[in-house]
């Protein structure tokens, strides 16, 4: 019974801190101009990194497969190694891609992205630990640590992770040869926010991935409107962060083709006006018309409902009520 209670408590903590329950670093594969070698996670022999010394891990790193580089990087981050920054620098231009899984979802990634995500995860753990220290007894904290081990505790402080992530981000932005997948992962992890407009613009013109374009859009610079319009489908995520009137005709034009696209739906929802409500209603109609099987239709309607509800816009209440009826 205690284990069930503790499991509930951990999940409750994640609910209270939604930033702790973010999706894994699932960056879209946007067909950026990069040549990459892809391997399946688990295709090589497993590396038991936890039981190897730091010296041995570093020795094996240079000749390791991409999958093993990820395992080594994650282990050294877990130990709060002084070599984390140096390791990241060695991975910046690495174009080796690994297919990893989070539950039933597979996603392409690379060693630098996973190292960065591992540091961000330490911040999540530090925030979660701080939350439990504030809200639970020491006895329960001990039980949680015993049950969840490394997934509960961390050697990092929040300030240390912030400093490390800032340094890694600066390194990536300073390197003209950085892998676009790595940049996309960094911007995704940081909520598509950056203070370095010049470098973001530089990379957006070279690698127009959804994540890089969304970060560019967050600067809300009118001079970028024509470029974001030129890369319309890759820019749906950008439009959600910068719902400028100039982008809306593109959304209207593509509503019959991209109506099931999550970024497309988010982009329309961001406008919060009567015209966007009309488009949302058209998306509902398209979903119903093109999905005969009720289960499939309801799944797609539920995705739309979640996006519209999250916008917290009273103007969209009729859309939510319509979806409710359609799902009955």
mmCIF file of N, CA and C in Angstrom, residues 109-155:
data_model
loop_
_atom_site.group_PDB
_atom_site.id
_atom_site.type_symbol
_atom_site.label_atom_id
_atom_site.label_comp_id
_atom_site.label_asym_id
_atom_site.label_seq_id
_atom_site.Cartn_x
_atom_site.Cartn_y
_atom_site.Cartn_z
ATOM 1 N N UNK A 109 17.373 11.202 -32.452
ATOM 2 C CA UNK A 109 18.123 12.145 -31.629
ATOM 3 C C UNK A 109 19.608 11.933 -31.878
ATOM 4 N N UNK A 110 20.442 12.714 -31.219
ATOM 5 C CA UNK A 110 21.892 12.546 -31.340
ATOM 6 C C UNK A 110 22.548 12.748 -29.980
ATOM 7 N N UNK A 111 23.821 12.396 -29.837
ATOM 8 C CA UNK A 111 24.460 12.457 -28.523
ATOM 9 C C UNK A 111 24.446 13.840 -27.873
ATOM 10 N N UNK A 112 24.707 14.899 -28.634
ATOM 11 C CA UNK A 112 24.728 16.244 -28.045
ATOM 12 C C UNK A 112 23.356 16.624 -27.496
ATOM 13 N N UNK A 113 22.317 16.291 -28.247
ATOM 14 C CA UNK A 113 20.953 16.592 -27.796
ATOM 15 C C UNK A 113 20.624 15.871 -26.496
ATOM 16 N N UNK A 114 21.043 14.611 -26.405
ATOM 17 C CA UNK A 114 20.739 13.834 -25.209
ATOM 18 C C UNK A 114 21.561 14.291 -24.013
ATOM 19 N N UNK A 115 22.778 14.759 -24.252
ATOM 20 C CA UNK A 115 23.568 15.311 -23.148
ATOM 21 C C UNK A 115 22.877 16.565 -22.607
ATOM 22 N N UNK A 116 22.465 17.433 -23.503
ATOM 23 C CA UNK A 116 21.780 18.667 -23.102
ATOM 24 C C UNK A 116 20.492 18.338 -22.344
ATOM 25 N N UNK A 117 19.737 17.388 -22.878
ATOM 26 C CA UNK A 117 18.486 16.984 -22.223
ATOM 27 C C UNK A 117 18.758 16.379 -20.849
ATOM 28 N N UNK A 118 19.888 15.676 -20.711
ATOM 29 C CA UNK A 118 20.226 15.063 -19.426
ATOM 30 C C UNK A 118 20.481 16.122 -18.362
ATOM 31 N N UNK A 119 21.145 17.222 -18.749
ATOM 32 C CA UNK A 119 21.370 18.319 -17.800
ATOM 33 C C UNK A 119 20.036 18.964 -17.431
ATOM 34 N N UNK A 120 19.179 19.171 -18.424
ATOM 35 C CA UNK A 120 17.853 19.744 -18.160
ATOM 36 C C UNK A 120 17.051 18.841 -17.228
ATOM 37 N N UNK A 121 17.223 17.525 -17.380
ATOM 38 C CA UNK A 121 16.516 16.578 -16.513
ATOM 39 C C UNK A 121 16.999 16.694 -15.066
ATOM 40 N N UNK A 122 18.281 16.981 -14.888
ATOM 41 C CA UNK A 122 18.793 17.182 -13.527
ATOM 42 C C UNK A 122 18.127 18.397 -12.872
ATOM 43 N N UNK A 123 17.852 19.411 -13.682
ATOM 44 C CA UNK A 123 17.136 20.582 -13.148
ATOM 45 C C UNK A 123 15.728 20.191 -12.724
ATOM 46 N N UNK A 124 15.065 19.396 -13.553
ATOM 47 C CA UNK A 124 13.724 18.928 -13.207
ATOM 48 C C UNK A 124 13.743 18.152 -11.896
ATOM 49 N N UNK A 125 14.741 17.291 -11.743
ATOM 50 C CA UNK A 125 14.834 16.492 -10.517
ATOM 51 C C UNK A 125 15.115 17.379 -9.304
ATOM 52 N N UNK A 126 15.975 18.385 -9.490
ATOM 53 C CA UNK A 126 16.287 19.297 -8.384
ATOM 54 C C UNK A 126 15.045 20.072 -7.954
ATOM 55 N N UNK A 127 14.244 20.499 -8.926
ATOM 56 C CA UNK A 127 13.010 21.234 -8.607
ATOM 57 C C UNK A 127 11.998 20.317 -7.921
ATOM 58 N N UNK A 128 11.915 19.085 -8.413
ATOM 59 C CA UNK A 128 10.990 18.122 -7.818
ATOM 60 C C UNK A 128 11.394 17.790 -6.387
ATOM 61 N N UNK A 129 12.703 17.586 -6.189
ATOM 62 C CA UNK A 129 13.199 17.277 -4.852
ATOM 63 C C UNK A 129 12.909 18.427 -3.885
ATOM 64 N N UNK A 130 13.130 19.641 -4.372
ATOM 65 C CA UNK A 130 12.862 20.822 -3.551
ATOM 66 C C UNK A 130 11.381 20.893 -3.182
ATOM 67 N N UNK A 131 10.525 20.529 -4.123
ATOM 68 C CA UNK A 131 9.087 20.532 -3.876
ATOM 69 C C UNK A 131 8.722 19.538 -2.779
ATOM 70 N N UNK A 132 9.274 18.319 -2.851
ATOM 71 C CA UNK A 132 8.960 17.311 -1.842
ATOM 72 C C UNK A 132 9.543 17.662 -0.481
ATOM 73 N N UNK A 133 10.698 18.298 -0.479
ATOM 74 C CA UNK A 133 11.281 18.717 0.797
ATOM 75 C C UNK A 133 10.398 19.753 1.479
ATOM 76 N N UNK A 134 9.668 20.508 0.669
ATOM 77 C CA UNK A 134 8.787 21.543 1.208
ATOM 78 C C UNK A 134 7.419 20.998 1.607
ATOM 79 N N UNK A 135 6.998 19.900 0.986
ATOM 80 C CA UNK A 135 5.614 19.460 1.169
ATOM 81 C C UNK A 135 5.440 18.104 1.849
ATOM 82 N N UNK A 136 6.527 17.340 2.054
ATOM 83 C CA UNK A 136 6.382 16.022 2.668
ATOM 84 C C UNK A 136 7.338 15.854 3.846
ATOM 85 N N UNK A 137 7.115 14.817 4.619
ATOM 86 C CA UNK A 137 7.967 14.532 5.768
ATOM 87 C C UNK A 137 9.281 13.905 5.320
ATOM 88 N N UNK A 138 10.279 13.926 6.186
ATOM 89 C CA UNK A 138 11.578 13.332 5.862
ATOM 90 C C UNK A 138 11.449 11.824 5.665
ATOM 91 N N UNK A 139 10.533 11.223 6.394
ATOM 92 C CA UNK A 139 10.325 9.786 6.242
ATOM 93 C C UNK A 139 9.834 9.430 4.847
ATOM 94 N N UNK A 140 8.874 10.207 4.353
ATOM 95 C CA UNK A 140 8.353 9.953 3.010
ATOM 96 C C UNK A 140 9.405 10.257 1.947
ATOM 97 N N UNK A 141 10.218 11.294 2.189
ATOM 98 C CA UNK A 141 11.288 11.617 1.247
ATOM 99 C C UNK A 141 12.268 10.447 1.133
ATOM 100 N N UNK A 142 12.554 9.827 2.259
ATOM 101 C CA UNK A 142 13.468 8.679 2.264
ATOM 102 C C UNK A 142 12.863 7.518 1.485
ATOM 103 N N UNK A 143 11.562 7.290 1.676
ATOM 104 C CA UNK A 143 10.877 6.224 0.957
ATOM 105 C C UNK A 143 10.898 6.482 -0.554
ATOM 106 N N UNK A 144 10.640 7.731 -0.931
ATOM 107 C CA UNK A 144 10.647 8.085 -2.347
ATOM 108 C C UNK A 144 12.028 7.868 -2.958
ATOM 109 N N UNK A 145 13.040 8.271 -2.229
ATOM 110 C CA UNK A 145 14.407 8.096 -2.718
ATOM 111 C C UNK A 145 14.733 6.613 -2.878
ATOM 112 N N UNK A 146 14.262 5.810 -1.952
ATOM 113 C CA UNK A 146 14.509 4.377 -2.030
ATOM 114 C C UNK A 146 13.799 3.737 -3.205
ATOM 115 N N UNK A 147 12.592 4.216 -3.497
ATOM 116 C CA UNK A 147 11.810 3.642 -4.590
ATOM 117 C C UNK A 147 12.314 4.076 -5.968
ATOM 118 N N UNK A 148 12.613 5.348 -6.099
ATOM 119 C CA UNK A 148 12.907 5.895 -7.423
ATOM 120 C C UNK A 148 14.385 6.177 -7.665
ATOM 121 N N UNK A 149 15.200 6.071 -6.625
ATOM 122 C CA UNK A 149 16.647 6.164 -6.792
ATOM 123 C C UNK A 149 17.101 7.360 -7.587
ATOM 124 N N UNK A 150 17.822 7.095 -8.666
ATOM 125 C CA UNK A 150 18.376 8.172 -9.482
ATOM 126 C C UNK A 150 17.312 9.057 -10.122
ATOM 127 N N UNK A 151 16.148 8.520 -10.297
ATOM 128 C CA UNK A 151 15.101 9.322 -10.911
ATOM 129 C C UNK A 151 14.472 10.296 -9.925
ATOM 130 N N UNK A 152 14.866 10.211 -8.669
ATOM 131 C CA UNK A 152 14.371 11.135 -7.651
ATOM 132 C C UNK A 152 15.451 12.111 -7.215
ATOM 133 N N UNK A 153 16.643 11.597 -6.956
ATOM 134 C CA UNK A 153 17.713 12.415 -6.381
ATOM 135 C C UNK A 153 18.627 12.966 -7.470
ATOM 136 N N UNK A 154 19.397 13.983 -7.132
ATOM 137 C CA UNK A 154 20.360 14.572 -8.051
ATOM 138 C C UNK A 154 21.492 15.223 -7.267
ATOM 139 N N UNK A 155 22.665 15.253 -7.876
ATOM 140 C CA UNK A 155 23.815 15.924 -7.270
ATOM 141 C C UNK A 155 23.885 17.395 -7.667
#
